[in-house]
CSV table of C-alpha atoms in Angstrom, one decimal:
chain,number,residue,atom,x,y,z
A,1,UNK,CA,0.0,0.0,0.0
A,2,UNK,CA,1.4,3.5,-1.0
A,3,UNK,CA,1.7,5.9,1.9
A,4,UNK,CA,-0.7,8.8,1.8
A,5,UNK,CA,2.0,11.5,1.7
A,6,UNK,CA,3.8,9.9,-1.3
A,7,UNK,CA,0.6,9.5,-3.2
A,8,UNK,CA,-0.4,13.1,-2.3
A,9,UNK,CA,3.0,14.5,-3.5
A,10,UNK,CA,2.7,12.7,-6.8
A,11,UNK,CA,-0.7,14.0,-7.3
A,12,UNK,CA,0.5,17.6,-6.6
A,13,UNK,CA,3.4,17.2,-9.0
A,14,UNK,CA,1.0,15.9,-11.7
A,15,UNK,CA,-1.4,18.8,-11.1
A,16,UNK,CA,1.5,21.3,-11.3
A,17,UNK,CA,2.8,19.7,-14.5
A,18,UNK,CA,-0.7,19.8,-16.1
A,19,UNK,CA,-1.1,23.5,-15.2
A,20,UNK,CA,2.3,24.3,-16.6
A,21,UNK,CA,1.5,22.5,-19.9
A,22,UNK,CA,-1.9,24.2,-20.1
A,23,UNK,CA,-0.2,27.6,-19.7
A,24,UNK,CA,2.3,26.7,-22.4
A,25,UNK,CA,-0.4,26.0,-24.9
A,26,UNK,CA,-2.3,29.1,-23.9
A,27,UNK,CA,0.8,31.2,-24.4
A,28,UNK,CA,1.4,29.6,-27.7
A,29,UNK,CA,-2.1,30.7,-28.9
A,30,UNK,CA,-1.4,34.2,-27.6
A,31,UNK,CA,2.0,34.3,-29.3
A,32,UNK,CA,0.4,33.1,-32.6
A,33,UNK,CA,-2.3,35.8,-32.5
A,34,UNK,CA,0.2,38.6,-31.7
A,35,UNK,CA,2.7,37.4,-34.4
A,36,UNK,CA,-0.1,37.2,-36.9
A,37,UNK,CA,-1.1,40.8,-36.1
A,38,UNK,CA,2.4,42.1,-36.3
A,39,UNK,CA,3.2,40.1,-39.5
A,40,UNK,CA,-0.1,41.2,-41.1
A,41,UNK,CA,0.6,44.9,-40.3
A,42,UNK,CA,4.2,44.4,-41.6
A,43,UNK,CA,3.1,42.9,-44.9
A,44,UNK,CA,0.4,45.6,-45.5
A,45,UNK,CA,2.9,48.4,-44.7
A,46,UNK,CA,5.6,46.8,-46.8
A,47,UNK,CA,3.1,46.5,-49.7
A,48,UNK,CA,2.3,50.2,-49.6
A,49,UNK,CA,6.1,51.1,-49.4
A,50,UNK,CA,6.9,48.9,-52.4
A,51,UNK,CA,4.0,50.3,-54.4
A,52,UNK,CA,5.3,53.8,-53.7
A,53,UNK,CA,8.8,52.8,-54.8
A,54,UNK,CA,7.5,51.2,-58.0
A,55,UNK,CA,5.6,54.4,-58.8
A,56,UNK,CA,8.7,56.5,-58.4
A,57,UNK,CA,10.6,54.1,-60.7
A,58,UNK,CA,7.9,54.2,-63.4
A,59,UNK,CA,7.8,58.0,-63.3
A,60,UNK,CA,11.6,58.0,-63.8
A,61,UNK,CA,11.3,55.8,-66.9
A,62,UNK,CA,8.6,57.9,-68.5
A,63,UNK,CA,9.8,61.4,-67.3
A,64,UNK,CA,12.9,63.5,-67.8
A,65,UNK,CA,16.3,63.2,-66.1
A,66,UNK,CA,15.1,65.2,-63.1
A,67,UNK,CA,12.5,62.5,-62.3
A,68,UNK,CA,15.5,60.1,-61.6
A,69,UNK,CA,16.3,62.1,-58.5
A,70,UNK,CA,13.3,60.9,-56.5
A,71,UNK,CA,13.8,57.1,-56.7
A,72,UNK,CA,17.5,57.5,-56.0
A,73,UNK,CA,16.8,59.8,-53.1
A,74,UNK,CA,14.2,57.4,-51.8
A,75,UNK,CA,16.6,54.5,-51.9
A,76,UNK,CA,19.4,56.4,-50.3
A,77,UNK,CA,17.1,57.7,-47.5
A,78,UNK,CA,15.5,54.3,-46.8
A,79,UNK,CA,18.9,52.4,-46.6
A,80,UNK,CA,20.5,55.1,-44.5
A,81,UNK,CA,17.6,55.0,-42.0
A,82,UNK,CA,17.7,51.2,-41.8
A,83,UNK,CA,21.4,51.2,-41.2
A,84,UNK,CA,21.2,54.0,-38.6
A,85,UNK,CA,18.4,52.2,-36.6
A,86,UNK,CA,20.2,48.9,-36.5
A,87,UNK,CA,23.7,50.2,-35.8
A,88,UNK,CA,22.6,52.7,-33.1
A,89,UNK,CA,20.0,50.7,-31.2
A,90,UNK,CA,20.0,46.9,-32.1
A,91,UNK,CA,22.9,45.4,-34.0
A,92,UNK,CA,21.3,41.9,-33.5
A,93,UNK,CA,18.4,43.0,-35.7
A,94,UNK,CA,20.6,43.0,-38.8
A,95,UNK,CA,20.3,40.3,-41.4
A,96,UNK,CA,17.6,37.6,-41.2
A,97,UNK,CA,17.9,37.0,-37.4
A,98,UNK,CA,17.5,33.3,-37.6
A,99,UNK,CA,21.0,32.7,-36.3
A,100,UNK,CA,20.3,35.1,-33.4
A,101,UNK,CA,17.3,32.9,-32.5
A,102,UNK,CA,19.4,29.7,-32.6
A,103,UNK,CA,22.0,31.5,-30.4
A,104,UNK,CA,19.3,32.6,-28.0
A,105,UNK,CA,17.9,29.0,-27.7
A,106,UNK,CA,21.4,27.8,-26.9
A,107,UNK,CA,21.9,30.6,-24.3
A,108,UNK,CA,24.8,32.2,-26.1
A,109,UNK,CA,23.0,35.3,-27.6
A,110,UNK,CA,20.9,37.8,-25.8
A,111,UNK,CA,17.2,38.4,-26.8
A,112,UNK,CA,16.5,42.1,-26.1
A,113,UNK,CA,12.9,42.1,-27.3
A,114,UNK,CA,12.2,45.7,-26.1
A,115,UNK,CA,14.8,46.9,-28.6
A,116,UNK,CA,14.5,44.3,-31.4
A,117,UNK,CA,10.8,44.3,-31.9
A,118,UNK,CA,10.4,48.0,-32.8
A,119,UNK,CA,13.8,48.3,-34.6
A,120,UNK,CA,13.3,45.1,-36.6
A,121,UNK,CA,9.8,46.2,-37.7
A,122,UNK,CA,10.6,49.7,-38.7
A,123,UNK,CA,14.1,49.2,-40.1
A,124,UNK,CA,12.9,46.2,-42.2
A,125,UNK,CA,10.2,48.4,-43.8
A,126,UNK,CA,12.9,50.7,-45.0
A,127,UNK,CA,15.5,48.1,-46.0
A,128,UNK,CA,13.0,45.9,-47.9
A,129,UNK,CA,11.1,48.9,-49.3
A,130,UNK,CA,14.3,50.4,-50.7
A,131,UNK,CA,14.6,47.7,-53.3
A,132,UNK,CA,17.4,45.6,-51.8
A,133,UNK,CA,17.2,41.9,-52.5
A,134,UNK,CA,15.9,40.8,-49.1
A,135,UNK,CA,12.9,38.8,-47.9
A,136,UNK,CA,10.2,39.6,-45.4
A,137,UNK,CA,10.5,36.1,-43.7
A,138,UNK,CA,13.7,37.0,-41.8
A,139,UNK,CA,12.0,40.0,-40.1
A,140,UNK,CA,8.8,38.1,-39.3
A,141,UNK,CA,10.7,35.1,-37.9
A,142,UNK,CA,12.9,37.3,-35.6
A,143,UNK,CA,9.9,39.4,-34.6
A,144,UNK,CA,8.0,36.2,-33.8
A,145,UNK,CA,10.7,34.7,-31.6
A,146,UNK,CA,11.1,38.0,-29.7
A,147,UNK,CA,7.4,38.2,-29.2
A,148,UNK,CA,7.6,34.7,-27.7
A,149,UNK,CA,10.3,36.0,-25.3
A,150,UNK,CA,8.1,39.1,-24.5
A,151,UNK,CA,5.2,36.9,-23.5
A,152,UNK,CA,7.3,34.8,-21.2
A,153,UNK,CA,8.9,37.9,-19.5
A,154,UNK,CA,5.6,39.9,-19.4
A,155,UNK,CA,3.7,37.1,-17.5
A,156,UNK,CA,6.7,36.4,-15.3
A,157,UNK,CA,6.6,32.7,-15.9
A,158,UNK,CA,9.9,31.6,-14.3
A,159,UNK,CA,8.6,28.0,-14.4
A,160,UNK,CA,8.4,28.0,-18.2
A,161,UNK,CA,11.6,27.8,-20.2
A,162,UNK,CA,12.4,30.2,-23.0
A,163,UNK,CA,12.8,27.5,-25.5
A,164,UNK,CA,9.3,26.5,-26.5
A,165,UNK,CA,7.9,30.0,-26.5
A,166,UNK,CA,10.8,31.4,-28.6
A,167,UNK,CA,10.5,28.4,-31.0
A,168,UNK,CA,6.7,29.0,-31.2
A,169,UNK,CA,7.2,32.6,-32.2
A,170,UNK,CA,9.8,31.6,-34.8
A,171,UNK,CA,7.4,29.1,-36.4
A,172,UNK,CA,4.6,31.6,-36.3
A,173,UNK,CA,6.8,34.1,-38.0
A,174,UNK,CA,7.7,31.9,-41.0
A,175,UNK,CA,4.1,30.7,-41.2
A,176,UNK,CA,2.8,34.3,-41.4
A,177,UNK,CA,5.4,35.5,-43.9
A,178,UNK,CA,4.4,33.0,-46.7
A,179,UNK,CA,1.0,31.7,-45.6
A,180,UNK,CA,2.8,28.5,-44.9
A,181,UNK,CA,1.9,27.1,-41.4
A,182,UNK,CA,3.2,23.6,-42.0
A,183,UNK,CA,6.6,25.0,-43.3
A,184,UNK,CA,6.8,27.1,-40.1
A,185,UNK,CA,6.4,24.0,-38.0
A,186,UNK,CA,8.8,21.9,-40.0
A,187,UNK,CA,11.4,24.7,-40.1
A,188,UNK,CA,11.6,24.8,-36.3
A,189,UNK,CA,11.7,21.0,-36.0
A,190,UNK,CA,14.3,20.5,-38.8
A,191,UNK,CA,16.5,23.6,-39.0
A,192,UNK,CA,16.5,24.2,-35.2
A,193,UNK,CA,16.6,20.5,-34.2
A,194,UNK,CA,19.9,21.1,-32.4
A,195,UNK,CA,18.4,24.0,-30.4
A,196,UNK,CA,14.7,23.0,-30.0
A,197,UNK,CA,13.8,20.9,-27.0
A,198,UNK,CA,11.3,18.2,-28.1
A,199,UNK,CA,8.4,16.9,-26.1
A,200,UNK,CA,4.7,16.5,-26.9
A,201,UNK,CA,3.7,19.9,-25.5
A,202,UNK,CA,6.5,21.9,-27.1
A,203,UNK,CA,5.6,20.5,-30.5
A,204,UNK,CA,1.9,21.2,-29.9
A,205,UNK,CA,2.8,24.7,-29.0
A,206,UNK,CA,4.6,25.5,-32.3
A,207,UNK,CA,1.7,23.9,-34.1
A,208,UNK,CA,-0.8,26.2,-32.3
A,209,UNK,CA,1.4,29.2,-32.8
A,210,UNK,CA,2.0,28.6,-36.5
A,211,UNK,CA,-1.7,27.8,-37.2
A,212,UNK,CA,-3.1,30.8,-35.3
A,213,UNK,CA,-0.6,33.3,-36.8
A,214,UNK,CA,-1.4,32.0,-40.3
A,215,UNK,CA,-5.2,32.4,-39.6
A,216,UNK,CA,-4.8,36.0,-38.5
A,217,UNK,CA,-2.6,36.9,-41.5
A,218,UNK,CA,-5.1,35.3,-43.9
A,219,UNK,CA,-7.9,37.5,-42.4
A,220,UNK,CA,-5.8,40.7,-42.6
A,221,UNK,CA,-3.9,40.2,-45.9
A,222,UNK,CA,-5.1,37.4,-48.1
A,223,UNK,CA,-5.7,33.6,-48.0
A,224,UNK,CA,-4.3,32.8,-51.5
A,225,UNK,CA,-1.0,31.0,-52.1
A,226,UNK,CA,1.9,33.4,-51.9
A,227,UNK,CA,3.0,32.6,-55.5
A,228,UNK,CA,0.1,32.6,-58.0
A,229,UNK,CA,0.9,30.1,-60.7
A,230,UNK,CA,-0.4,27.1,-62.6
A,231,UNK,CA,-1.1,23.9,-60.6
A,232,UNK,CA,0.7,21.2,-62.5
A,233,UNK,CA,-0.2,17.5,-62.8
A,234,UNK,CA,2.3,14.8,-61.8
A,235,UNK,CA,5.2,14.7,-64.3
A,236,UNK,CA,5.9,11.8,-66.6
A,237,UNK,CA,7.3,9.0,-64.4
A,238,UNK,CA,10.1,8.5,-66.9
A,239,UNK,CA,11.2,12.1,-66.4
A,240,UNK,CA,11.9,11.8,-62.7
A,241,UNK,CA,15.6,11.1,-63.3
A,242,UNK,CA,15.9,14.8,-64.5
A,243,UNK,CA,15.0,15.9,-61.0
A,244,UNK,CA,18.2,14.1,-59.8
A,245,UNK,CA,20.2,16.2,-62.3
A,246,UNK,CA,18.5,19.4,-61.1
A,247,UNK,CA,19.2,18.4,-57.5
A,248,UNK,CA,22.9,18.0,-58.3
A,249,UNK,CA,22.9,21.5,-60.0
A,250,UNK,CA,21.2,23.0,-56.9
A,251,UNK,CA,23.8,21.3,-54.6
A,252,UNK,CA,26.6,23.1,-56.4
A,253,UNK,CA,24.7,26.4,-56.5
A,254,UNK,CA,24.0,26.0,-52.7
A,255,UNK,CA,27.7,25.5,-52.0
A,256,UNK,CA,28.6,28.6,-54.0
A,257,UNK,CA,25.9,30.6,-52.4
A,258,UNK,CA,26.9,29.9,-48.9
A,259,UNK,CA,30.7,30.3,-49.5
A,260,UNK,CA,30.3,33.6,-51.4
A,261,UNK,CA,27.7,35.0,-48.9
A,262,UNK,CA,30.2,34.6,-46.0
A,263,UNK,CA,33.0,36.1,-48.2
A,264,UNK,CA,30.8,39.0,-49.0
A,265,UNK,CA,30.0,39.6,-45.3
A,266,UNK,CA,33.7,39.6,-44.5
A,267,UNK,CA,34.5,41.8,-47.4
A,268,UNK,CA,31.9,44.4,-46.6
A,269,UNK,CA,32.6,44.4,-42.9
A,270,UNK,CA,34.8,47.5,-43.4
A,271,UNK,CA,31.6,49.4,-44.4
A,272,UNK,CA,30.6,49.4,-40.7
A,273,UNK,CA,33.4,51.9,-40.1
A,274,UNK,CA,32.2,54.3,-42.9
A,275,UNK,CA,29.7,57.0,-42.2
A,276,UNK,CA,26.1,55.7,-42.7
A,277,UNK,CA,25.3,58.4,-45.2
A,278,UNK,CA,28.2,57.4,-47.5
A,279,UNK,CA,27.1,53.8,-47.5
A,280,UNK,CA,23.5,54.9,-48.1
A,281,UNK,CA,24.4,57.1,-51.1
A,282,UNK,CA,26.6,54.4,-52.7
A,283,UNK,CA,24.2,51.5,-52.2
A,284,UNK,CA,21.0,53.4,-52.7
A,285,UNK,CA,22.3,54.9,-56.0
A,286,UNK,CA,23.2,51.5,-57.4
A,287,UNK,CA,20.0,49.8,-56.4
A,288,UNK,CA,17.8,52.7,-57.7
A,289,UNK,CA,19.6,53.0,-61.1
A,290,UNK,CA,19.4,49.3,-61.7
A,291,UNK,CA,15.8,49.3,-60.6
A,292,UNK,CA,14.9,52.1,-63.0
A,293,UNK,CA,16.4,50.2,-66.0
A,294,UNK,CA,15.2,46.8,-64.9
A,295,UNK,CA,12.8,46.5,-61.9
A,296,UNK,CA,13.1,42.6,-62.2
A,297,UNK,CA,16.7,42.8,-61.0
A,298,UNK,CA,15.8,44.3,-57.6
A,299,UNK,CA,13.4,43.6,-54.7
A,300,UNK,CA,12.4,40.4,-53.0
A,301,UNK,CA,11.3,38.8,-56.3
A,302,UNK,CA,7.5,38.2,-56.3
A,303,UNK,CA,7.0,40.2,-59.5
A,304,UNK,CA,10.1,38.6,-61.1
A,305,UNK,CA,8.8,35.1,-60.3
A,306,UNK,CA,5.5,35.9,-62.0
A,307,UNK,CA,7.2,37.1,-65.1
A,308,UNK,CA,9.6,34.2,-65.3
A,309,UNK,CA,6.7,31.7,-65.0
A,310,UNK,CA,4.8,33.6,-67.7
A,311,UNK,CA,7.7,33.1,-70.1
A,312,UNK,CA,8.2,36.8,-70.4
A,313,UNK,CA,12.0,36.5,-70.8
A,314,UNK,CA,14.4,34.9,-73.3
A,315,UNK,CA,16.7,32.2,-72.3
A,316,UNK,CA,19.7,34.5,-72.6
A,317,UNK,CA,18.0,37.1,-70.4
A,318,UNK,CA,17.2,34.5,-67.8
A,319,UNK,CA,20.9,33.6,-67.5
A,320,UNK,CA,21.7,37.3,-67.1
A,321,UNK,CA,18.8,37.8,-64.6
A,322,UNK,CA,20.0,34.8,-62.5
A,323,UNK,CA,23.6,36.1,-62.4
A,324,UNK,CA,22.7,39.7,-61.5
A,325,UNK,CA,20.2,38.8,-58.8
A,326,UNK,CA,22.7,36.3,-57.3
A,327,UNK,CA,25.4,39.0,-57.1
A,328,UNK,CA,22.9,41.6,-55.8
A,329,UNK,CA,21.6,39.2,-53.2
A,330,UNK,CA,25.1,38.9,-51.7
A,331,UNK,CA,25.5,42.7,-51.9
A,332,UNK,CA,22.2,43.4,-50.2
A,333,UNK,CA,22.6,41.0,-47.3
A,334,UNK,CA,26.2,42.0,-46.6
A,335,UNK,CA,25.3,45.5,-45.8
A,336,UNK,CA,24.0,44.6,-42.4
A,337,UNK,CA,20.4,45.9,-42.8
A,338,UNK,CA,17.4,43.7,-41.7
A,339,UNK,CA,16.1,41.3,-44.2
A,340,UNK,CA,15.9,37.6,-45.0
A,341,UNK,CA,17.5,35.4,-47.6
A,342,UNK,CA,14.6,33.0,-48.2
A,343,UNK,CA,12.7,34.9,-50.8
A,344,UNK,CA,15.7,36.0,-52.9
A,345,UNK,CA,16.9,32.5,-52.8
A,346,UNK,CA,13.6,31.1,-53.8
A,347,UNK,CA,13.5,33.5,-56.7
A,348,UNK,CA,16.9,32.3,-57.9
A,349,UNK,CA,15.5,28.7,-57.6
A,350,UNK,CA,12.6,29.6,-59.9
A,351,UNK,CA,14.9,31.2,-62.5
A,352,UNK,CA,17.3,28.2,-62.4
A,353,UNK,CA,14.4,25.7,-62.6
A,354,UNK,CA,12.9,27.4,-65.6
A,355,UNK,CA,16.3,27.6,-67.3
A,356,UNK,CA,16.8,23.9,-66.6
A,357,UNK,CA,13.2,23.0,-67.7
A,358,UNK,CA,13.4,24.9,-71.0
A,359,UNK,CA,16.8,23.3,-71.8
A,360,UNK,CA,15.6,19.8,-71.0
A,361,UNK,CA,12.4,20.3,-72.9
A,362,UNK,CA,14.4,21.0,-76.0
A,363,UNK,CA,16.4,17.8,-75.5
A,364,UNK,CA,13.5,15.6,-74.3
A,365,UNK,CA,10.3,17.1,-75.6
A,366,UNK,CA,8.3,13.9,-75.0
A,367,UNK,CA,9.2,13.8,-71.3
A,368,UNK,CA,8.4,17.4,-70.3
A,369,UNK,CA,5.0,18.9,-70.6
A,370,UNK,CA,5.8,22.2,-69.0
A,371,UNK,CA,9.2,23.6,-67.8
A,372,UNK,CA,7.4,25.4,-64.9
A,373,UNK,CA,7.4,22.1,-63.0
A,374,UNK,CA,11.2,22.5,-62.6
A,375,UNK,CA,10.7,26.0,-61.3
A,376,UNK,CA,9.0,24.7,-58.2
A,377,UNK,CA,11.7,21.9,-57.9
A,378,UNK,CA,14.4,24.6,-58.2
A,379,UNK,CA,12.9,26.6,-55.3
A,380,UNK,CA,12.9,23.6,-53.1
A,381,UNK,CA,16.3,22.4,-54.3
A,382,UNK,CA,18.2,25.6,-53.7
A,383,UNK,CA,16.6,26.1,-50.3
A,384,UNK,CA,17.6,22.5,-49.3
A,385,UNK,CA,21.2,23.0,-50.5
A,386,UNK,CA,21.8,26.3,-48.7
A,387,UNK,CA,19.9,25.8,-45.5
A,388,UNK,CA,20.3,22.0,-45.5
A,389,UNK,CA,16.6,21.6,-44.6
A,390,UNK,CA,15.1,19.4,-47.3
A,391,UNK,CA,11.8,18.9,-45.6
A,392,UNK,CA,11.3,22.6,-45.1
A,393,UNK,CA,12.2,23.3,-48.6
A,394,UNK,CA,9.8,20.7,-49.9
A,395,UNK,CA,6.9,21.9,-47.8
A,396,UNK,CA,7.6,25.6,-48.4
A,397,UNK,CA,7.6,25.2,-52.2
A,398,UNK,CA,4.3,23.2,-52.1
A,399,UNK,CA,2.5,25.6,-49.7
A,400,UNK,CA,3.6,28.7,-51.6
A,401,UNK,CA,2.4,27.4,-54.9
A,402,UNK,CA,-0.3,24.8,-54.0
A,403,UNK,CA,1.4,22.2,-56.2
A,404,UNK,CA,0.7,19.2,-54.0
A,405,UNK,CA,0.9,16.8,-57.0
A,406,UNK,CA,4.6,17.4,-57.3
A,407,UNK,CA,5.6,15.9,-53.9
A,408,UNK,CA,7.5,13.0,-55.5
A,409,UNK,CA,9.8,15.0,-57.8
A,410,UNK,CA,10.3,17.5,-55.0
A,411,UNK,CA,11.4,14.8,-52.7
A,412,UNK,CA,13.9,13.6,-55.3
A,413,UNK,CA,15.3,17.1,-55.9
A,414,UNK,CA,15.5,18.1,-52.2
A,415,UNK,CA,17.2,14.9,-51.0
A,416,UNK,CA,19.7,15.0,-53.9
A,417,UNK,CA,20.5,18.6,-53.3
A,418,UNK,CA,20.9,18.4,-49.6
A,419,UNK,CA,22.9,15.1,-49.6
A,420,UNK,CA,25.3,16.1,-52.3
A,421,UNK,CA,25.9,19.6,-51.0
A,422,UNK,CA,26.8,17.9,-47.6
A,423,UNK,CA,29.2,15.6,-49.4
A,424,UNK,CA,30.8,18.6,-51.0
A,425,UNK,CA,31.4,20.0,-47.5
A,426,UNK,CA,28.7,22.6,-47.4
A,427,UNK,CA,27.6,23.7,-43.9
A,428,UNK,CA,24.0,24.9,-43.1
A,429,UNK,CA,24.1,28.6,-43.7
A,430,UNK,CA,22.6,29.6,-40.4
A,431,UNK,CA,25.0,27.5,-38.4
A,432,UNK,CA,27.8,29.2,-40.3
A,433,UNK,CA,26.3,32.7,-39.6
A,434,UNK,CA,25.9,31.9,-35.9
A,435,UNK,CA,29.5,30.9,-35.6
A,436,UNK,CA,30.6,34.0,-37.4
A,437,UNK,CA,28.4,36.2,-35.1
A,438,UNK,CA,29.9,34.6,-32.0
A,439,UNK,CA,33.4,34.9,-33.3
A,440,UNK,CA,32.9,38.6,-34.1
A,441,UNK,CA,31.4,39.2,-30.7
A,442,UNK,CA,34.5,37.6,-29.0
A,443,UNK,CA,36.8,39.8,-31.1
A,444,UNK,CA,35.1,43.0,-30.1
A,445,UNK,CA,36.8,44.8,-27.2
């Protein structure tokens, strides 16, 4: 017979544990709602900012030389403000912020949400709105993670660890950036597997956070897939070997991308010592002039993706477009302003996939019904090779395009890309960025 006090103590521990888990799930819902509201407001504000920029660029094309002053001045001002806010108030808000979240989960990076939330939100509007090749997912992921930390600190829940709440916010941030809740869940589980503490309730919390954030964003913004395109039928079974070839190409591109991105960050590190206005004038002028001549070369890439999928460009121009956007994406991220690499990377994947699809269609016309199938595979493949997260790449490509029939070819592409890039010695980009951040922090006096 069990003594009464032992049985009573077990019951109390069980009750306390149940209360703690219930609070975790409640906080996850609250985080998801708040992240959805922040992300929805961010997306709407960014849309207006980008529309304003595009109108300035169109006026410059149709107007006289004086009309060029306004888009150039806009880009210079936006980049300068973004740089000033980040350098002055929250250096950890630069870049995508994913590596900062992983560092916070490991306890090696601070999470100053009181600074990061307002600075990341405002500075990202200026950096992305300027025309730099940056994505909105980096800001929403870091905003989400910091909102998770804010909830924990605000309610004074010392019994709850940071880990599940920060992870919930990160999942909600990615979900609300692309209307992709499943990708947000998988991203935390796969990309942050070395930092995320697994148990039933922590997984349930990221599911609640991602789902509720996506629900709020769909009410505020739109419920359509992020990329509007044709929904393709399953490809010819005898053409699946071509997706292995594409995966191999993506593995090489991923290796190059990661290596050159780090080299670019190291090369442009000297710009931190230059006056902000000098950097703003130099970078803003370049981005604005390129944007006036060819708007498809700048920005996150949604409009560019649409045009590529509509066969609006020649094969030669697609090669040129891929090369210029690749170089400008390194240039944009290396400046130290807020912004993600997902969207510019996915845009590169679409261009590469269409290039590959058109080329293979000319060689094997009976096997390929539409080269656009390879555009989706290219998105997933490049993501898998750079981030080394094939499941996230697969799910993200499907949720963003609604092409659920392409699961098998996407599996082939993502597995090939991630395995071969690993064999080539390519490290996950966010792991490398976190190591670089920690090394630079140690070197600072």
